[in-house]
Amino acid sequence: PAPLDSHGPARIIALCNQKGGVGKTTTSINLAASLAEYGRRVLAVDFDPQGALSAGLGITVHDVPTVYDLLLDTKRDPREAIVQSSTPNLDVLPANIDLSAAEVHLVNEVARETILARVLRHVAGEYDVILIDCQPSLGLLTVNALTAAHGVLIPLECEFFALRGVALLIETIDKVRDRLNPSIKLDGLLATMYDPRTLHSREVLERVVEAFGDDVLETVIGRTVKFPDASVSGVPITEFAPEHAAAQAYLRLARELVARGAVA
Ligand code: ADP
Ligand code: MG
């Protein structure tokens, strides 16, 4: 993709699927790193109390402000919590287990669904893209992410039951569009953990394309142990194994999203 002459305001993309283990965090990390490699200024927001995105980018979150502190005080400057990753152009807004208390704290807030949107407003001008790594639930935190977002990317594991729950997720997105965020778009469904050697991986992918047509991204992420290995090392796959097909797949995803207009 062509380099950018100027930066911001960010397009905000939520990575969402209430099913765990489908590749939300892996995609957030590696798409963020790929876009950063193409010169986009990227902020990756860890919005899961498990803190896997923070850990996967080598960030330890101990005795420092996190996204949770920003949710509790939306006037606070997010830059107090944002940290630079070791990847150029890639910043992280980290999370830790504190975030698990957020739903309880926010439930009685005025405009409780728009709190993350107000946090991100302070820094949107400094980035080209903000990726929000959602937790595996459709609760208030995820609704906050969908309310803050311009687009949603849905990772789907190429396994039996991949489509189970997607209807409910789409319903939730429709409700958010109707009530809170009229312009939110489905940026695409991303097939992950694809194993071309198994018949059922191919069948699942076929069924997903049957059900969602052009909303299914052309890029497919293959299954490989390089991903868990890279996470343990705390770096994106594009740095851990830049020549590996898995790194190339995420770079391709970044180019596809630019080509589709989902990212500048
Ligand atoms: P989620 O955030 O949706 O829960 P993760 O991205 O954390 O999912 O992925 C779940 C597990 O699967 C992690 O251990 C991750 O390293 C691994 N994983 C993710 N993508 C792949 C892949 N394409 N091939 C093999 N393992 C993967
Ligand atoms: Mg995750």
PDB file of C-alpha atoms and ligand atoms in Angstrom:
ATOM      1  CA  PRO A   1       0.000   0.000   0.000  1.00  0.00           C
ATOM      2  CA  ALA A   2       1.036   3.564  -0.665  1.00  0.00           C
ATOM      3  CA  PRO A   3       2.691   5.351   2.232  1.00  0.00           C
ATOM      4  CA  LEU A   4       0.613   8.028   3.975  1.00  0.00           C
ATOM      5  CA  ASP A   5       1.494  11.731   3.707  1.00  0.00           C
ATOM      6  CA  SER A   6      -0.317  12.599   6.907  1.00  0.00           C
ATOM      7  CA  HIS A   7      -1.703  10.694   9.854  1.00  0.00           C
ATOM      8  CA  GLY A   8      -5.056  10.362  11.583  1.00  0.00           C
ATOM      9  CA  PRO A   9      -7.826  10.554  12.463  1.00  0.00           C
ATOM     10  CA  ALA A  10      -7.897   6.868  13.272  1.00  0.00           C
ATOM     11  CA  ARG A  11     -10.373   4.389  11.933  1.00  0.00           C
ATOM     12  CA  ILE A  12     -11.336   2.240  14.908  1.00  0.00           C
ATOM     13  CA  ILE A  13     -11.827  -1.494  14.365  1.00  0.00           C
ATOM     14  CA  ALA A  14     -13.147  -3.877  17.027  1.00  0.00           C
ATOM     15  CA  LEU A  15     -12.061  -7.529  16.817  1.00  0.00           C
ATOM     16  CA  CYS A  16     -15.014  -9.387  18.150  1.00  0.00           C
ATOM     17  CA  ASN A  17     -16.313 -12.896  18.676  1.00  0.00           C
ATOM     18  CA  GLN A  18     -17.851 -14.045  21.947  1.00  0.00           C
ATOM     19  CA  LYS A  19     -16.243 -17.424  21.384  1.00  0.00           C
ATOM     20  CA  GLY A  20     -12.787 -17.746  22.950  1.00  0.00           C
ATOM     21  CA  GLY A  21      -9.763 -19.164  21.161  1.00  0.00           C
ATOM     22  CA  VAL A  22     -10.741 -18.077  17.647  1.00  0.00           C
ATOM     23  CA  GLY A  23      -7.753 -15.804  17.018  1.00  0.00           C
ATOM     24  CA  LYS A  24      -8.965 -12.366  18.132  1.00  0.00           C
ATOM     25  CA  THR A  25      -5.832 -11.576  20.094  1.00  0.00           C
ATOM     26  CA  THR A  26      -3.464 -13.183  17.594  1.00  0.00           C
ATOM     27  CA  THR A  27      -5.106 -11.193  14.810  1.00  0.00           C
ATOM     28  CA  SER A  28      -5.063  -7.950  16.812  1.00  0.00           C
ATOM     29  CA  ILE A  29      -1.342  -8.318  17.486  1.00  0.00           C
ATOM     30  CA  ASN A  30      -0.266  -9.386  14.024  1.00  0.00           C
ATOM     31  CA  LEU A  31      -2.579  -7.156  12.019  1.00  0.00           C
ATOM     32  CA  ALA A  32      -1.447  -4.223  14.169  1.00  0.00           C
ATOM     33  CA  ALA A  33       2.210  -5.100  13.530  1.00  0.00           C
ATOM     34  CA  SER A  34       1.595  -5.568   9.800  1.00  0.00           C
ATOM     35  CA  LEU A  35      -0.150  -2.211   9.444  1.00  0.00           C
ATOM     36  CA  ALA A  36       2.664  -0.621  11.461  1.00  0.00           C
ATOM     37  CA  GLU A  37       5.152  -2.179   9.062  1.00  0.00           C
ATOM     38  CA  TYR A  38       3.308  -0.422   6.220  1.00  0.00           C
ATOM     39  CA  GLY A  39       3.884   2.876   8.005  1.00  0.00           C
ATOM     40  CA  ARG A  40       0.459   3.183   9.570  1.00  0.00           C
ATOM     41  CA  ARG A  41       0.439   4.571  13.099  1.00  0.00           C
ATOM     42  CA  VAL A  42      -1.357   1.948  15.105  1.00  0.00           C
ATOM     43  CA  LEU A  43      -2.778   1.761  18.603  1.00  0.00           C
ATOM     44  CA  ALA A  44      -3.686  -1.713  19.839  1.00  0.00           C
ATOM     45  CA  VAL A  45      -6.173  -1.609  22.712  1.00  0.00           C
ATOM     46  CA  ASP A  46      -6.223  -4.586  25.050  1.00  0.00           C
ATOM     47  CA  PHE A  47      -9.856  -4.839  26.089  1.00  0.00           C
ATOM     48  CA  ASP A  48      -9.739  -8.271  27.691  1.00  0.00           C
ATOM     49  CA  PRO A  49      -8.960  -8.667  31.419  1.00  0.00           C
ATOM     50  CA  GLN A  50      -6.787 -11.670  30.485  1.00  0.00           C
ATOM     51  CA  GLY A  51      -4.281  -9.158  29.118  1.00  0.00           C
ATOM     52  CA  ALA A  52      -3.110 -11.528  26.374  1.00  0.00           C
ATOM     53  CA  LEU A  53      -2.569  -8.763  23.832  1.00  0.00           C
ATOM     54  CA  SER A  54      -0.368  -6.841  26.257  1.00  0.00           C
ATOM     55  CA  ALA A  55       1.624  -9.978  27.072  1.00  0.00           C
ATOM     56  CA  GLY A  56       1.863 -10.991  23.410  1.00  0.00           C
ATOM     57  CA  LEU A  57       3.477  -7.644  22.645  1.00  0.00           C
ATOM     58  CA  GLY A  58       5.931  -8.034  25.498  1.00  0.00           C
ATOM     59  CA  ILE A  59       4.334  -5.484  27.788  1.00  0.00           C
ATOM     60  CA  THR A  60       4.223  -6.154  31.505  1.00  0.00           C
ATOM     61  CA  VAL A  61       1.390  -4.431  33.262  1.00  0.00           C
ATOM     62  CA  HIS A  62       2.267  -4.054  36.888  1.00  0.00           C
ATOM     63  CA  ASP A  63       1.619  -0.933  38.977  1.00  0.00           C
ATOM     64  CA  VAL A  64       0.940   1.196  35.920  1.00  0.00           C
ATOM     65  CA  PRO A  65      -2.276   2.812  34.701  1.00  0.00           C
ATOM     66  CA  THR A  66      -4.245   0.637  32.262  1.00  0.00           C
ATOM     67  CA  VAL A  67      -7.318   1.037  30.100  1.00  0.00           C
ATOM     68  CA  TYR A  68      -9.337   0.296  33.240  1.00  0.00           C
ATOM     69  CA  ASP A  69      -8.140   3.494  34.945  1.00  0.00           C
ATOM     70  CA  LEU A  70      -9.104   5.472  31.844  1.00  0.00           C
ATOM     71  CA  LEU A  71     -12.620   4.004  31.864  1.00  0.00           C
ATOM     72  CA  LEU A  72     -13.071   5.123  35.463  1.00  0.00           C
ATOM     73  CA  ASP A  73     -11.990   8.690  34.649  1.00  0.00           C
ATOM     74  CA  THR A  74     -12.616   9.622  31.035  1.00  0.00           C
ATOM     75  CA  LYS A  75     -11.004  13.046  31.532  1.00  0.00           C
ATOM     76  CA  ARG A  76      -7.689  11.377  32.201  1.00  0.00           C
ATOM     77  CA  ASP A  77      -5.117  11.585  29.401  1.00  0.00           C
ATOM     78  CA  PRO A  78      -4.815   8.132  27.770  1.00  0.00           C
ATOM     79  CA  ARG A  79      -1.147   8.879  27.102  1.00  0.00           C
ATOM     80  CA  GLU A  80      -0.563   8.151  30.794  1.00  0.00           C
ATOM     81  CA  ALA A  81      -1.406   4.520  30.069  1.00  0.00           C
ATOM     82  CA  ILE A  82      -0.305   4.075  26.429  1.00  0.00           C
ATOM     83  CA  VAL A  83       3.096   2.428  25.958  1.00  0.00           C
ATOM     84  CA  GLN A  84       5.290   1.980  22.905  1.00  0.00           C
ATOM     85  CA  SER A  85       5.851  -1.589  21.800  1.00  0.00           C
ATOM     86  CA  SER A  86       9.187  -2.743  20.446  1.00  0.00           C
ATOM     87  CA  THR A  87       7.637  -2.536  16.948  1.00  0.00           C
ATOM     88  CA  PRO A  88       8.006   0.940  15.383  1.00  0.00           C
ATOM     89  CA  ASN A  89       4.645   2.733  14.824  1.00  0.00           C
ATOM     90  CA  LEU A  90       2.838   0.366  17.202  1.00  0.00           C
ATOM     91  CA  ASP A  91       1.575   1.606  20.568  1.00  0.00           C
ATOM     92  CA  VAL A  92      -0.411  -0.387  23.104  1.00  0.00           C
ATOM     93  CA  LEU A  93      -3.088   0.563  25.578  1.00  0.00           C
ATOM     94  CA  PRO A  94      -2.643  -2.326  28.000  1.00  0.00           C
ATOM     95  CA  ALA A  95      -5.050  -4.139  30.287  1.00  0.00           C
ATOM     96  CA  ASN A  96      -4.806  -6.509  33.175  1.00  0.00           C
ATOM     97  CA  ILE A  97      -7.164  -8.378  35.467  1.00  0.00           C
ATOM     98  CA  ASP A  98      -8.389  -5.044  36.967  1.00  0.00           C
ATOM     99  CA  LEU A  99     -10.518  -4.715  33.843  1.00  0.00           C
ATOM    100  CA  SER A 100     -12.714  -7.577  35.046  1.00  0.00           C
ATOM    101  CA  ALA A 101     -14.197  -5.154  37.598  1.00  0.00           C
ATOM    102  CA  ALA A 102     -15.136  -2.631  34.905  1.00  0.00           C
ATOM    103  CA  GLU A 103     -18.532  -4.070  33.993  1.00  0.00           C
ATOM    104  CA  VAL A 104     -19.675  -3.814  37.603  1.00  0.00           C
ATOM    105  CA  HIS A 105     -18.314  -0.274  37.951  1.00  0.00           C
ATOM    106  CA  LEU A 106     -19.725   1.003  34.687  1.00  0.00           C
ATOM    107  CA  VAL A 107     -23.173  -0.474  34.981  1.00  0.00           C
ATOM    108  CA  ASN A 108     -24.517   2.529  36.915  1.00  0.00           C
ATOM    109  CA  GLU A 109     -22.670   5.176  34.879  1.00  0.00           C
ATOM    110  CA  VAL A 110     -24.484   7.682  32.710  1.00  0.00           C
ATOM    111  CA  ALA A 111     -24.020   6.713  29.034  1.00  0.00           C
ATOM    112  CA  ARG A 112     -22.210   3.577  30.146  1.00  0.00           C
ATOM    113  CA  GLU A 113     -21.934   2.225  26.582  1.00  0.00           C
ATOM    114  CA  THR A 114     -19.970   5.222  25.258  1.00  0.00           C
ATOM    115  CA  ILE A 115     -17.166   5.340  27.814  1.00  0.00           C
ATOM    116  CA  LEU A 116     -14.436   3.733  25.704  1.00  0.00           C
ATOM    117  CA  ALA A 117     -15.425   5.966  22.772  1.00  0.00           C
ATOM    118  CA  ARG A 118     -14.829   9.000  24.988  1.00  0.00           C
ATOM    119  CA  VAL A 119     -11.459   7.641  26.144  1.00  0.00           C
ATOM    120  CA  LEU A 120     -10.253   7.030  22.583  1.00  0.00           C
ATOM    121  CA  ARG A 121     -11.450  10.426  21.343  1.00  0.00           C
ATOM    122  CA  HIS A 122      -8.473  12.026  23.162  1.00  0.00           C
ATOM    123  CA  VAL A 123      -5.912  10.204  20.994  1.00  0.00           C
ATOM    124  CA  ALA A 124      -7.711   9.273  17.755  1.00  0.00           C
ATOM    125  CA  GLY A 125      -6.009  12.159  15.937  1.00  0.00           C
ATOM    126  CA  GLU A 126      -2.575  10.643  16.497  1.00  0.00           C
ATOM    127  CA  TYR A 127      -3.205   7.261  14.894  1.00  0.00           C
ATOM    128  CA  ASP A 128      -4.307   5.932  11.516  1.00  0.00           C
ATOM    129  CA  VAL A 129      -5.936   2.871  12.990  1.00  0.00           C
ATOM    130  CA  ILE A 130      -6.977   1.717  16.441  1.00  0.00           C
ATOM    131  CA  LEU A 131      -7.614  -2.022  16.920  1.00  0.00           C
ATOM    132  CA  ILE A 132      -9.631  -3.143  19.939  1.00  0.00           C
ATOM    133  CA  ASP A 133      -9.031  -6.720  21.078  1.00  0.00           C
ATOM    134  CA  CYS A 134     -12.347  -7.677  22.710  1.00  0.00           C
ATOM    135  CA  GLN A 135     -12.919 -10.223  25.427  1.00  0.00           C
ATOM    136  CA  PRO A 136     -14.906 -13.367  24.594  1.00  0.00           C
ATOM    137  CA  SER A 137     -18.324 -12.095  25.670  1.00  0.00           C
ATOM    138  CA  LEU A 138     -21.083  -9.817  24.444  1.00  0.00           C
ATOM    139  CA  GLY A 139     -21.219  -7.898  27.716  1.00  0.00           C
ATOM    140  CA  LEU A 140     -20.854  -4.212  28.443  1.00  0.00           C
ATOM    141  CA  LEU A 141     -17.152  -4.025  27.576  1.00  0.00           C
ATOM    142  CA  THR A 142     -17.770  -5.464  24.117  1.00  0.00           C
ATOM    143  CA  VAL A 143     -20.738  -3.134  23.620  1.00  0.00           C
ATOM    144  CA  ASN A 144     -18.386  -0.258  24.529  1.00  0.00           C
ATOM    145  CA  ALA A 145     -15.924  -1.473  21.889  1.00  0.00           C
ATOM    146  CA  LEU A 146     -18.686  -1.728  19.260  1.00  0.00           C
ATOM    147  CA  THR A 147     -19.934   1.732  20.170  1.00  0.00           C
ATOM    148  CA  ALA A 148     -16.440   3.213  19.803  1.00  0.00           C
ATOM    149  CA  ALA A 149     -15.722   1.414  16.515  1.00  0.00           C
ATOM    150  CA  HIS A 150     -16.168   2.349  12.885  1.00  0.00           C
ATOM    151  CA  GLY A 151     -15.890  -1.281  11.848  1.00  0.00           C
ATOM    152  CA  VAL A 152     -15.930  -4.833  13.191  1.00  0.00           C
ATOM    153  CA  LEU A 153     -13.683  -7.681  12.189  1.00  0.00           C
ATOM    154  CA  ILE A 154     -14.879 -11.163  13.184  1.00  0.00           C
ATOM    155  CA  PRO A 155     -12.246 -13.902  13.386  1.00  0.00           C
ATOM    156  CA  LEU A 156     -13.709 -17.382  12.894  1.00  0.00           C
ATOM    157  CA  GLU A 157     -11.850 -20.578  13.638  1.00  0.00           C
ATOM    158  CA  CYS A 158     -12.131 -23.125  10.805  1.00  0.00           C
ATOM    159  CA  GLU A 159     -13.612 -25.755  13.116  1.00  0.00           C
ATOM    160  CA  PHE A 160     -16.983 -27.377  13.550  1.00  0.00           C
ATOM    161  CA  PHE A 161     -19.392 -24.997  15.292  1.00  0.00           C
ATOM    162  CA  ALA A 162     -17.494 -21.975  13.957  1.00  0.00           C
ATOM    163  CA  LEU A 163     -20.778 -20.418  12.895  1.00  0.00           C
ATOM    164  CA  ARG A 164     -22.515 -21.159  16.139  1.00  0.00           C
ATOM    165  CA  GLY A 165     -22.956 -17.827  17.893  1.00  0.00           C
ATOM    166  CA  VAL A 166     -22.182 -15.665  14.866  1.00  0.00           C
ATOM    167  CA  ALA A 167     -25.890 -14.922  14.353  1.00  0.00           C
ATOM    168  CA  LEU A 168     -26.098 -13.645  17.923  1.00  0.00           C
ATOM    169  CA  LEU A 169     -22.978 -11.533  17.383  1.00  0.00           C
ATOM    170  CA  ILE A 170     -24.431 -10.012  14.193  1.00  0.00           C
ATOM    171  CA  GLU A 171     -27.668  -9.348  16.097  1.00  0.00           C
ATOM    172  CA  THR A 172     -25.688  -7.515  18.767  1.00  0.00           C
ATOM    173  CA  ILE A 173     -23.897  -5.436  16.120  1.00  0.00           C
ATOM    174  CA  ASP A 174     -27.304  -4.597  14.570  1.00  0.00           C
ATOM    175  CA  LYS A 175     -28.637  -3.482  17.948  1.00  0.00           C
ATOM    176  CA  VAL A 176     -25.589  -1.299  18.538  1.00  0.00           C
ATOM    177  CA  ARG A 177     -26.063   0.206  15.064  1.00  0.00           C
ATOM    178  CA  ASP A 178     -29.726   0.863  15.774  1.00  0.00           C
ATOM    179  CA  ARG A 179     -29.300   2.364  19.239  1.00  0.00           C
ATOM    180  CA  LEU A 180     -25.775   3.694  19.707  1.00  0.00           C
ATOM    181  CA  ASN A 181     -23.551   3.782  16.633  1.00  0.00           C
ATOM    182  CA  PRO A 182     -25.512   4.161  13.361  1.00  0.00           C
ATOM    183  CA  SER A 183     -22.462   4.069  11.098  1.00  0.00           C
ATOM    184  CA  ILE A 184     -20.787   0.881  12.360  1.00  0.00           C
ATOM    185  CA  LYS A 185     -19.839  -1.463   9.518  1.00  0.00           C
ATOM    186  CA  LEU A 186     -18.974  -5.126   9.270  1.00  0.00           C
ATOM    187  CA  ASP A 187     -15.430  -4.943   7.899  1.00  0.00           C
ATOM    188  CA  GLY A 188     -15.294  -8.656   7.355  1.00  0.00           C
ATOM    189  CA  LEU A 189     -15.080 -12.194   8.656  1.00  0.00           C
ATOM    190  CA  LEU A 190     -11.600 -13.650   8.852  1.00  0.00           C
ATOM    191  CA  ALA A 191     -11.096 -17.407   8.663  1.00  0.00           C
ATOM    192  CA  THR A 192      -8.336 -18.474  11.061  1.00  0.00           C
ATOM    193  CA  MET A 193      -6.560 -21.729  11.958  1.00  0.00           C
ATOM    194  CA  TYR A 194      -7.237 -23.080   8.511  1.00  0.00           C
ATOM    195  CA  ASP A 195      -5.672 -26.452   7.795  1.00  0.00           C
ATOM    196  CA  PRO A 196      -5.865 -27.235   4.062  1.00  0.00           C
ATOM    197  CA  ARG A 197      -4.984 -30.886   4.744  1.00  0.00           C
ATOM    198  CA  THR A 198      -8.227 -31.563   6.574  1.00  0.00           C
ATOM    199  CA  LEU A 199     -11.495 -31.951   4.756  1.00  0.00           C
ATOM    200  CA  HIS A 200     -13.424 -30.355   7.570  1.00  0.00           C
ATOM    201  CA  SER A 201     -11.338 -27.149   7.529  1.00  0.00           C
ATOM    202  CA  ARG A 202     -12.179 -26.804   3.835  1.00  0.00           C
ATOM    203  CA  GLU A 203     -15.850 -27.616   4.473  1.00  0.00           C
ATOM    204  CA  VAL A 204     -16.130 -25.072   7.250  1.00  0.00           C
ATOM    205  CA  LEU A 205     -14.593 -22.388   5.039  1.00  0.00           C
ATOM    206  CA  GLU A 206     -17.038 -23.259   2.251  1.00  0.00           C
ATOM    207  CA  ARG A 207     -19.985 -22.992   4.621  1.00  0.00           C
ATOM    208  CA  VAL A 208     -18.776 -19.643   5.945  1.00  0.00           C
ATOM    209  CA  VAL A 209     -18.498 -18.284   2.387  1.00  0.00           C
ATOM    210  CA  GLU A 210     -21.946 -19.688   1.583  1.00  0.00           C
ATOM    211  CA  ALA A 211     -23.411 -17.913   4.585  1.00  0.00           C
ATOM    212  CA  PHE A 212     -21.594 -14.577   4.358  1.00  0.00           C
ATOM    213  CA  GLY A 213     -20.419 -14.187   0.755  1.00  0.00           C
ATOM    214  CA  ASP A 214     -18.330 -11.085   0.110  1.00  0.00           C
ATOM    215  CA  ASP A 215     -18.119 -10.304   3.808  1.00  0.00           C
ATOM    216  CA  VAL A 216     -15.614 -13.168   4.107  1.00  0.00           C
ATOM    217  CA  LEU A 217     -12.116 -11.785   3.616  1.00  0.00           C
ATOM    218  CA  GLU A 218     -10.042 -13.374   0.904  1.00  0.00           C
ATOM    219  CA  THR A 219      -7.089 -13.714   3.252  1.00  0.00           C
ATOM    220  CA  VAL A 220      -7.197 -16.908   5.276  1.00  0.00           C
ATOM    221  CA  ILE A 221      -4.906 -17.532   8.252  1.00  0.00           C
ATOM    222  CA  GLY A 222      -3.430 -21.017   8.352  1.00  0.00           C
ATOM    223  CA  ARG A 223      -2.956 -23.103  11.469  1.00  0.00           C
ATOM    224  CA  THR A 224       0.638 -23.149  12.712  1.00  0.00           C
ATOM    225  CA  VAL A 225       2.438 -23.458  16.042  1.00  0.00           C
ATOM    226  CA  LYS A 226       4.434 -20.360  15.111  1.00  0.00           C
ATOM    227  CA  PHE A 227       1.637 -18.274  16.671  1.00  0.00           C
ATOM    228  CA  PRO A 228       1.790 -19.711  20.193  1.00  0.00           C
ATOM    229  CA  ASP A 229       5.595 -19.640  19.905  1.00  0.00           C
ATOM    230  CA  ALA A 230       5.603 -15.961  18.929  1.00  0.00           C
ATOM    231  CA  SER A 231       3.192 -15.063  21.772  1.00  0.00           C
ATOM    232  CA  VAL A 232       5.468 -16.672  24.309  1.00  0.00           C
ATOM    233  CA  SER A 233       8.338 -14.576  22.946  1.00  0.00           C
ATOM    234  CA  GLY A 234       6.246 -11.409  23.263  1.00  0.00           C
ATOM    235  CA  VAL A 235       6.695 -10.287  19.646  1.00  0.00           C
ATOM    236  CA  PRO A 236       4.463 -10.309  16.572  1.00  0.00           C
ATOM    237  CA  ILE A 237       4.908 -13.101  14.039  1.00  0.00           C
ATOM    238  CA  THR A 238       6.203 -10.527  11.556  1.00  0.00           C
ATOM    239  CA  GLU A 239       9.258 -10.181  13.797  1.00  0.00           C
ATOM    240  CA  PHE A 240       9.416 -13.708  15.186  1.00  0.00           C
ATOM    241  CA  ALA A 241       9.366 -15.441  11.789  1.00  0.00           C
ATOM    242  CA  PRO A 242       9.114 -12.765   9.085  1.00  0.00           C
ATOM    243  CA  GLU A 243       9.564 -15.227   6.221  1.00  0.00           C
ATOM    244  CA  HIS A 244       6.975 -17.705   7.502  1.00  0.00           C
ATOM    245  CA  ALA A 245       3.716 -18.058   5.585  1.00  0.00           C
ATOM    246  CA  ALA A 246       1.865 -16.988   8.739  1.00  0.00           C
ATOM    247  CA  ALA A 247       3.625 -13.623   8.824  1.00  0.00           C
ATOM    248  CA  GLN A 248       2.972 -13.177   5.110  1.00  0.00           C
ATOM    249  CA  ALA A 249      -0.722 -13.942   5.672  1.00  0.00           C
ATOM    250  CA  TYR A 250      -1.118 -11.099   8.172  1.00  0.00           C
ATOM    251  CA  LEU A 251       0.743  -8.696   5.876  1.00  0.00           C
ATOM    252  CA  ARG A 252      -1.697  -9.771   3.145  1.00  0.00           C
ATOM    253  CA  LEU A 253      -4.625  -9.147   5.500  1.00  0.00           C
ATOM    254  CA  ALA A 254      -3.307  -5.633   6.144  1.00  0.00           C
ATOM    255  CA  ARG A 255      -3.102  -4.977   2.390  1.00  0.00           C
ATOM    256  CA  GLU A 256      -6.586  -6.393   1.837  1.00  0.00           C
ATOM    257  CA  LEU A 257      -8.072  -4.123   4.502  1.00  0.00           C
ATOM    258  CA  VAL A 258      -6.346  -1.106   2.944  1.00  0.00           C
ATOM    259  CA  ALA A 259      -7.660  -2.151  -0.485  1.00  0.00           C
ATOM    260  CA  ARG A 260     -11.192  -2.526   0.919  1.00  0.00           C
ATOM    261  CA  GLY A 261     -10.990   0.921   2.477  1.00  0.00           C
ATOM    262  CA  ALA A 262     -11.235  -0.384   6.034  1.00  0.00           C
ATOM    263  CA  VAL A 263      -7.873   1.223   6.822  1.00  0.00           C
ATOM    264  CA  ALA A 264      -6.239   4.339   5.365  1.00  0.00           C
TER     265      ALA A 264
HETATM  266  P1  ADP B   1      -8.865 -15.393  21.195  1.00  0.00           P
HETATM  267  O1  ADP B   1      -8.233 -14.065  21.451  1.00  0.00           O
HETATM  268  O2  ADP B   1      -9.999 -15.340  20.208  1.00  0.00           O
HETATM  269  O3  ADP B   1      -9.274 -16.088  22.456  1.00  0.00           O
HETATM  270  P2  ADP B   1      -6.199 -16.263  20.508  1.00  0.00           P
HETATM  271  O4  ADP B   1      -5.716 -15.340  19.455  1.00  0.00           O
HETATM  272  O5  ADP B   1      -5.712 -16.009  21.899  1.00  0.00           O
HETATM  273  O6  ADP B   1      -7.789 -16.338  20.486  1.00  0.00           O
HETATM  274  O7  ADP B   1      -5.825 -17.731  20.057  1.00  0.00           O
HETATM  275  C1  ADP B   1      -6.089 -18.850  20.907  1.00  0.00           C
HETATM  276  C2  ADP B   1      -4.893 -19.778  20.905  1.00  0.00           C
HETATM  277  O8  ADP B   1      -4.687 -20.289  19.593  1.00  0.00           O
HETATM  278  C3  ADP B   1      -3.594 -19.103  21.305  1.00  0.00           C
HETATM  279  O9  ADP B   1      -2.812 -20.027  22.017  1.00  0.00           O
HETATM  280  C4  ADP B   1      -2.949 -18.767  19.974  1.00  0.00           C
HETATM  281  O10 ADP B   1      -1.534 -18.730  20.078  1.00  0.00           O
HETATM  282  C5  ADP B   1      -3.412 -19.918  19.105  1.00  0.00           C
HETATM  283  N1  ADP B   1      -3.561 -19.507  17.703  1.00  0.00           N
HETATM  284  C6  ADP B   1      -4.108 -18.379  17.219  1.00  0.00           C
HETATM  285  N2  ADP B   1      -4.105 -18.352  15.879  1.00  0.00           N
HETATM  286  C7  ADP B   1      -3.541 -19.527  15.492  1.00  0.00           C
HETATM  287  C8  ADP B   1      -3.245 -20.133  14.216  1.00  0.00           C
HETATM  288  N3  ADP B   1      -3.534 -19.515  13.071  1.00  0.00           N
HETATM  289  N4  ADP B   1      -2.660 -21.344  14.220  1.00  0.00           N
HETATM  290  C9  ADP B   1      -2.379 -21.979  15.370  1.00  0.00           C
HETATM  291  N5  ADP B   1      -2.619 -21.476  16.593  1.00  0.00           N
HETATM  292  C10 ADP B   1      -3.194 -20.275  16.669  1.00  0.00           C
HETATM  293 MG    MG B   2      -8.076 -12.995  23.233  1.00  0.00          MG
END
